[in-house]
Tab-separated table of N, CA and C in Angstrom:
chain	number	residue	atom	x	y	z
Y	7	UNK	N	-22.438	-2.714	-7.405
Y	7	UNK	CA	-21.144	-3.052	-6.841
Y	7	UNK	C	-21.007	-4.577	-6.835
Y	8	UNK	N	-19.778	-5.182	-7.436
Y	8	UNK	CA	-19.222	-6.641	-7.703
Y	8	UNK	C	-19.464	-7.312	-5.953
Y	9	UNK	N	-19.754	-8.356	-5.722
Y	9	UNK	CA	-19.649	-8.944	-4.365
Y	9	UNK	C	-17.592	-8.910	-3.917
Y	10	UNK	N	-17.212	-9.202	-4.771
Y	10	UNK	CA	-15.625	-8.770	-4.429
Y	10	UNK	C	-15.245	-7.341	-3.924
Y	11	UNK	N	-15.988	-6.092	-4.660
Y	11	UNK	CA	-15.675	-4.957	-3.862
Y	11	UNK	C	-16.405	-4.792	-2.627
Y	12	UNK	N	-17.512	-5.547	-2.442
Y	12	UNK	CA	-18.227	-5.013	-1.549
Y	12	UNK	C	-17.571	-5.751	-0.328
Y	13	UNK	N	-16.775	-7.198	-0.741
Y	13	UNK	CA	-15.565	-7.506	-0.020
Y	13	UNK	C	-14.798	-6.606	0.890
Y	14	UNK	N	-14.036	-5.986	-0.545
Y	14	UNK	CA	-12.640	-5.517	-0.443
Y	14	UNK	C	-13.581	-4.162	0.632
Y	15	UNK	N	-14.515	-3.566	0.853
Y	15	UNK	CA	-15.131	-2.192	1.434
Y	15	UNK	C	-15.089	-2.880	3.113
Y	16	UNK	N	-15.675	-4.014	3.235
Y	16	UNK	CA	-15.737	-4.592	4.567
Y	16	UNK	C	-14.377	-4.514	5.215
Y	17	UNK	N	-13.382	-4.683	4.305
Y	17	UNK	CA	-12.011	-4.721	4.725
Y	17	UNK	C	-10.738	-4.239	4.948
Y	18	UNK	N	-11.088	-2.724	5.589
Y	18	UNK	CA	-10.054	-1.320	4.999
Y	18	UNK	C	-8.462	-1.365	5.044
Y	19	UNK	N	-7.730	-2.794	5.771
Y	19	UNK	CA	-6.637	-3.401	5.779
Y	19	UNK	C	-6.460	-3.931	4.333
Y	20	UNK	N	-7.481	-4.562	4.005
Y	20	UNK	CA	-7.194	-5.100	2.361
Y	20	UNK	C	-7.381	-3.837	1.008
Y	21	UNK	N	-8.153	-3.694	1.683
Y	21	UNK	CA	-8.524	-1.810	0.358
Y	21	UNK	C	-7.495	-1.117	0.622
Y	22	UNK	N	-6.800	-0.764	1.949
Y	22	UNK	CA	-5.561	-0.547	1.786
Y	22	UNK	C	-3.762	-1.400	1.184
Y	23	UNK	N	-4.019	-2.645	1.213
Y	23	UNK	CA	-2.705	-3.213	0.943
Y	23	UNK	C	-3.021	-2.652	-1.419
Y	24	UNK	N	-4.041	-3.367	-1.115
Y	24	UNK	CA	-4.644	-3.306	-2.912
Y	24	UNK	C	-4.368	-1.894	-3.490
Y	25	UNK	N	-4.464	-0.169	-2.465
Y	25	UNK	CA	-4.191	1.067	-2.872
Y	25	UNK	C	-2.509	0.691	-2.940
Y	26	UNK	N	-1.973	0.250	-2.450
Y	26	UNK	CA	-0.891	0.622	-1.732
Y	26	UNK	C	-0.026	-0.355	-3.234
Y	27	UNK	N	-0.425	-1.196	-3.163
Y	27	UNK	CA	0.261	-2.034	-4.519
Y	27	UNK	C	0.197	-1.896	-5.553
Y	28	UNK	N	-0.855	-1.035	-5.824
Y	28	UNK	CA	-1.217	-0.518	-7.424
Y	28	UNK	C	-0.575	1.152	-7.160
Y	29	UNK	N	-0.277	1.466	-6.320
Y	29	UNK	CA	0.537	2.763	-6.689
Y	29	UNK	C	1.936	2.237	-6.852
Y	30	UNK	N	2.289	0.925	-6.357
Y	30	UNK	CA	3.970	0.384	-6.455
Y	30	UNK	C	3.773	0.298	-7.420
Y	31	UNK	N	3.034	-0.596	-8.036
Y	31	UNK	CA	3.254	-0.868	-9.863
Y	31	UNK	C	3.512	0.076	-10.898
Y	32	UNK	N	2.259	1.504	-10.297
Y	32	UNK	CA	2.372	2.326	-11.499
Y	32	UNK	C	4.055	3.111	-11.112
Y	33	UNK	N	4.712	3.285	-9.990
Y	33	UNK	CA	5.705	3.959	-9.257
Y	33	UNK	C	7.156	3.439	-10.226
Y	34	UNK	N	6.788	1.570	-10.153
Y	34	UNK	CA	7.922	1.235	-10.621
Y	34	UNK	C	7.872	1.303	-12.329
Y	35	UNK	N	6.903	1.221	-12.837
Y	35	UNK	CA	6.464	1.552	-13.627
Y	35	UNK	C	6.966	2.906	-14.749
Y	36	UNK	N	7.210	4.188	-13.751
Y	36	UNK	CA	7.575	5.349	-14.269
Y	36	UNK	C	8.694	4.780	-13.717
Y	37	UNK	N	9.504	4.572	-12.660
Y	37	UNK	CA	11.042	4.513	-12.817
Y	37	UNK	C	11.465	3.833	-13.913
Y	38	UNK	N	11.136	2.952	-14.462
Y	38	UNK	CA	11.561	2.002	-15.477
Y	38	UNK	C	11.426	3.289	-17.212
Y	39	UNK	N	10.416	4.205	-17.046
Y	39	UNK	CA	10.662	4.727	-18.066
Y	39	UNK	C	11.095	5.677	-18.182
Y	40	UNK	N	11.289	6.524	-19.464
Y	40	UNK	CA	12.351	7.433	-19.916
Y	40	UNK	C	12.069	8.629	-19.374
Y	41	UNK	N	12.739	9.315	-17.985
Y	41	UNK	CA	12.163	11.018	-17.619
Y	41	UNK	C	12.464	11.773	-18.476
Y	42	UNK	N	11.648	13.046	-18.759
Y	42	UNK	CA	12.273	14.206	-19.189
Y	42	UNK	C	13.021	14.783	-18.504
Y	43	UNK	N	13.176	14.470	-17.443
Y	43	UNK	CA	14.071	15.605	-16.327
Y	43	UNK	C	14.591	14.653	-14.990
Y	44	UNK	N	15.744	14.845	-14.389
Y	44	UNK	CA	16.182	14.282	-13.321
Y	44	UNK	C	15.021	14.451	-12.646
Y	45	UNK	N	14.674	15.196	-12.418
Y	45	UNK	CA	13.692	15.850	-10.755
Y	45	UNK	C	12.829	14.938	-10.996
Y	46	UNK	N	12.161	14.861	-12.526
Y	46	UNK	CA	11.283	14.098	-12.360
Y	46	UNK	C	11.384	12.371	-12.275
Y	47	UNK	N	12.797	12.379	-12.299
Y	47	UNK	CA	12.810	10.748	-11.843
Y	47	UNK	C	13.211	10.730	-10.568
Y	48	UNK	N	13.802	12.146	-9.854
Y	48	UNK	CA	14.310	12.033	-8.626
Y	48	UNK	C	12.584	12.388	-7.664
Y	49	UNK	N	11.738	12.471	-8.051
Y	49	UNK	CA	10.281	12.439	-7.620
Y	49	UNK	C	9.520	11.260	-7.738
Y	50	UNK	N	9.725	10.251	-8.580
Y	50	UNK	CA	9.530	8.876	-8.740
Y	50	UNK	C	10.280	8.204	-7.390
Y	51	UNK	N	11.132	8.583	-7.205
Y	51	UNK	CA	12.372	7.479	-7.071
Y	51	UNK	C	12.030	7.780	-4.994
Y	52	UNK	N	11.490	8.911	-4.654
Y	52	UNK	CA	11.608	9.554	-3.814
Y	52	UNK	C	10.096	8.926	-3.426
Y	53	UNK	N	9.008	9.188	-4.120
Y	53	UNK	CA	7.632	8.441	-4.182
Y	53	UNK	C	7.775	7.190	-3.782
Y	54	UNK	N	8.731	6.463	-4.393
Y	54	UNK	CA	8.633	4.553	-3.900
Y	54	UNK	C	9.328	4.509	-2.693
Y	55	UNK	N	10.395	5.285	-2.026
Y	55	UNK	CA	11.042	5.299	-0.946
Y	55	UNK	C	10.210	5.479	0.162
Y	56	UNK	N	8.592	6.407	-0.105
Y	56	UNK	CA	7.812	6.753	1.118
Y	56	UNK	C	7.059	5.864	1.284
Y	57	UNK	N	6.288	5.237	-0.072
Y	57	UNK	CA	5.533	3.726	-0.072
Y	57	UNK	C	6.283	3.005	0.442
Y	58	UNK	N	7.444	2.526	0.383
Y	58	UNK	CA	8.344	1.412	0.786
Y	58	UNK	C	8.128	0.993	2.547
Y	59	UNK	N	8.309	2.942	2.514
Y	59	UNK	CA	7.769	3.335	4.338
Y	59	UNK	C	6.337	2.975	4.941
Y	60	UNK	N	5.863	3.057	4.428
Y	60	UNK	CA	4.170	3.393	4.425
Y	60	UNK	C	4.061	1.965	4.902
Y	61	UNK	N	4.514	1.016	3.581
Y	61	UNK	CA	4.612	-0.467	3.689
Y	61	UNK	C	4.842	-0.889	5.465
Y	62	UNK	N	6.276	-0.214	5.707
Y	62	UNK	CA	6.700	-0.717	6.524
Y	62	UNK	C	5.815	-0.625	7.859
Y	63	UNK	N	5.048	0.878	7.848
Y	63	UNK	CA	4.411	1.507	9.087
Y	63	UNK	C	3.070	0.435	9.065
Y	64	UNK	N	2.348	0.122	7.659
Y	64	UNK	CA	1.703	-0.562	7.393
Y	64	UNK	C	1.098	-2.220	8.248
Y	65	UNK	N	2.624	-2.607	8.172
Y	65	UNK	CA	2.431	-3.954	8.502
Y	65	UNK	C	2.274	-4.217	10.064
Y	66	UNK	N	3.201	-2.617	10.756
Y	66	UNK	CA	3.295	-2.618	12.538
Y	66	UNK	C	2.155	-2.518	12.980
Y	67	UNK	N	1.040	-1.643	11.993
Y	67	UNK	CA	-0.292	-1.538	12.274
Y	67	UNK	C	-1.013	-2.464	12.045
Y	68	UNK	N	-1.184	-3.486	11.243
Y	68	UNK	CA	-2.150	-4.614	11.260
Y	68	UNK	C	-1.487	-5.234	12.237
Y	69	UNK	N	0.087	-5.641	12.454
Y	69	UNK	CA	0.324	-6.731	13.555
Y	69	UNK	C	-0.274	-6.140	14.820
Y	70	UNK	N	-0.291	-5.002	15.274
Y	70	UNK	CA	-0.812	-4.392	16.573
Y	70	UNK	C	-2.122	-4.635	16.477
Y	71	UNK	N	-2.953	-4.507	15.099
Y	71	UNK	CA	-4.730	-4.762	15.722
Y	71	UNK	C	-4.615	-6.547	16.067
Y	72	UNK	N	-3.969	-6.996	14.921
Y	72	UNK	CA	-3.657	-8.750	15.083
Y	72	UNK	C	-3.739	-8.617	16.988
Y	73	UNK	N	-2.450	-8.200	17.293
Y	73	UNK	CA	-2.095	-8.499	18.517
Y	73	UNK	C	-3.606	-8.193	19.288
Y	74	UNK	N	-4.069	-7.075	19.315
Y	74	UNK	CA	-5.145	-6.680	20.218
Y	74	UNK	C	-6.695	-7.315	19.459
Y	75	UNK	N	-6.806	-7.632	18.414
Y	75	UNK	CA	-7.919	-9.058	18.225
Y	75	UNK	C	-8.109	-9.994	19.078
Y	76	UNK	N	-6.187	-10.620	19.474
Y	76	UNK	CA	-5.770	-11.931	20.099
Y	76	UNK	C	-5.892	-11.731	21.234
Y	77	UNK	N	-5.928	-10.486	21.912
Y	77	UNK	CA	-6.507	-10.466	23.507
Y	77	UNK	C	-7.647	-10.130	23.771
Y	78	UNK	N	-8.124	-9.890	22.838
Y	78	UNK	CA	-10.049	-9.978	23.321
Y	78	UNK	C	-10.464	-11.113	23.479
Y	79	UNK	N	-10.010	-12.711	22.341
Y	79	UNK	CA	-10.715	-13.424	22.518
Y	79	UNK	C	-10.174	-14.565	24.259
């Protein structure tokens, strides 16, 4: 194991932002290309709307450990 993953393992806030951005890429990725079928772009399109969420739930949760880090010390 690279000293960078063994990084990114210490750090399940960062192993998570890094999952979370490489599924946006591949997400926007298929929206940008040609579906065979509505559904299946309306399943893309529906996929980046929950990441978008995830994102959002994402960030309330690191600011809350942030916050409760800042009152221990």
């Amino acid at each position: 194991m690279t000293e960078t993953n063994k990084t990114i393992k210490r750090y399940p806030t960062l192993e998570c932002s890094l999952a979370m951005s490489k599924a946006k890429g591949n997400l926007k990725f298929l929206a940008e290309s040609d579906m065979a079928t509505f559904t299946q772009g309306e399943a893309v399109a529906d996929a980046l709307n929950a990441l978008q969420q995830a994102y959002k739930e994402f960030d309330k949760v690191t600011k809350e450990l942030s916050e409760l880090r800042d009152g221990l010390k």
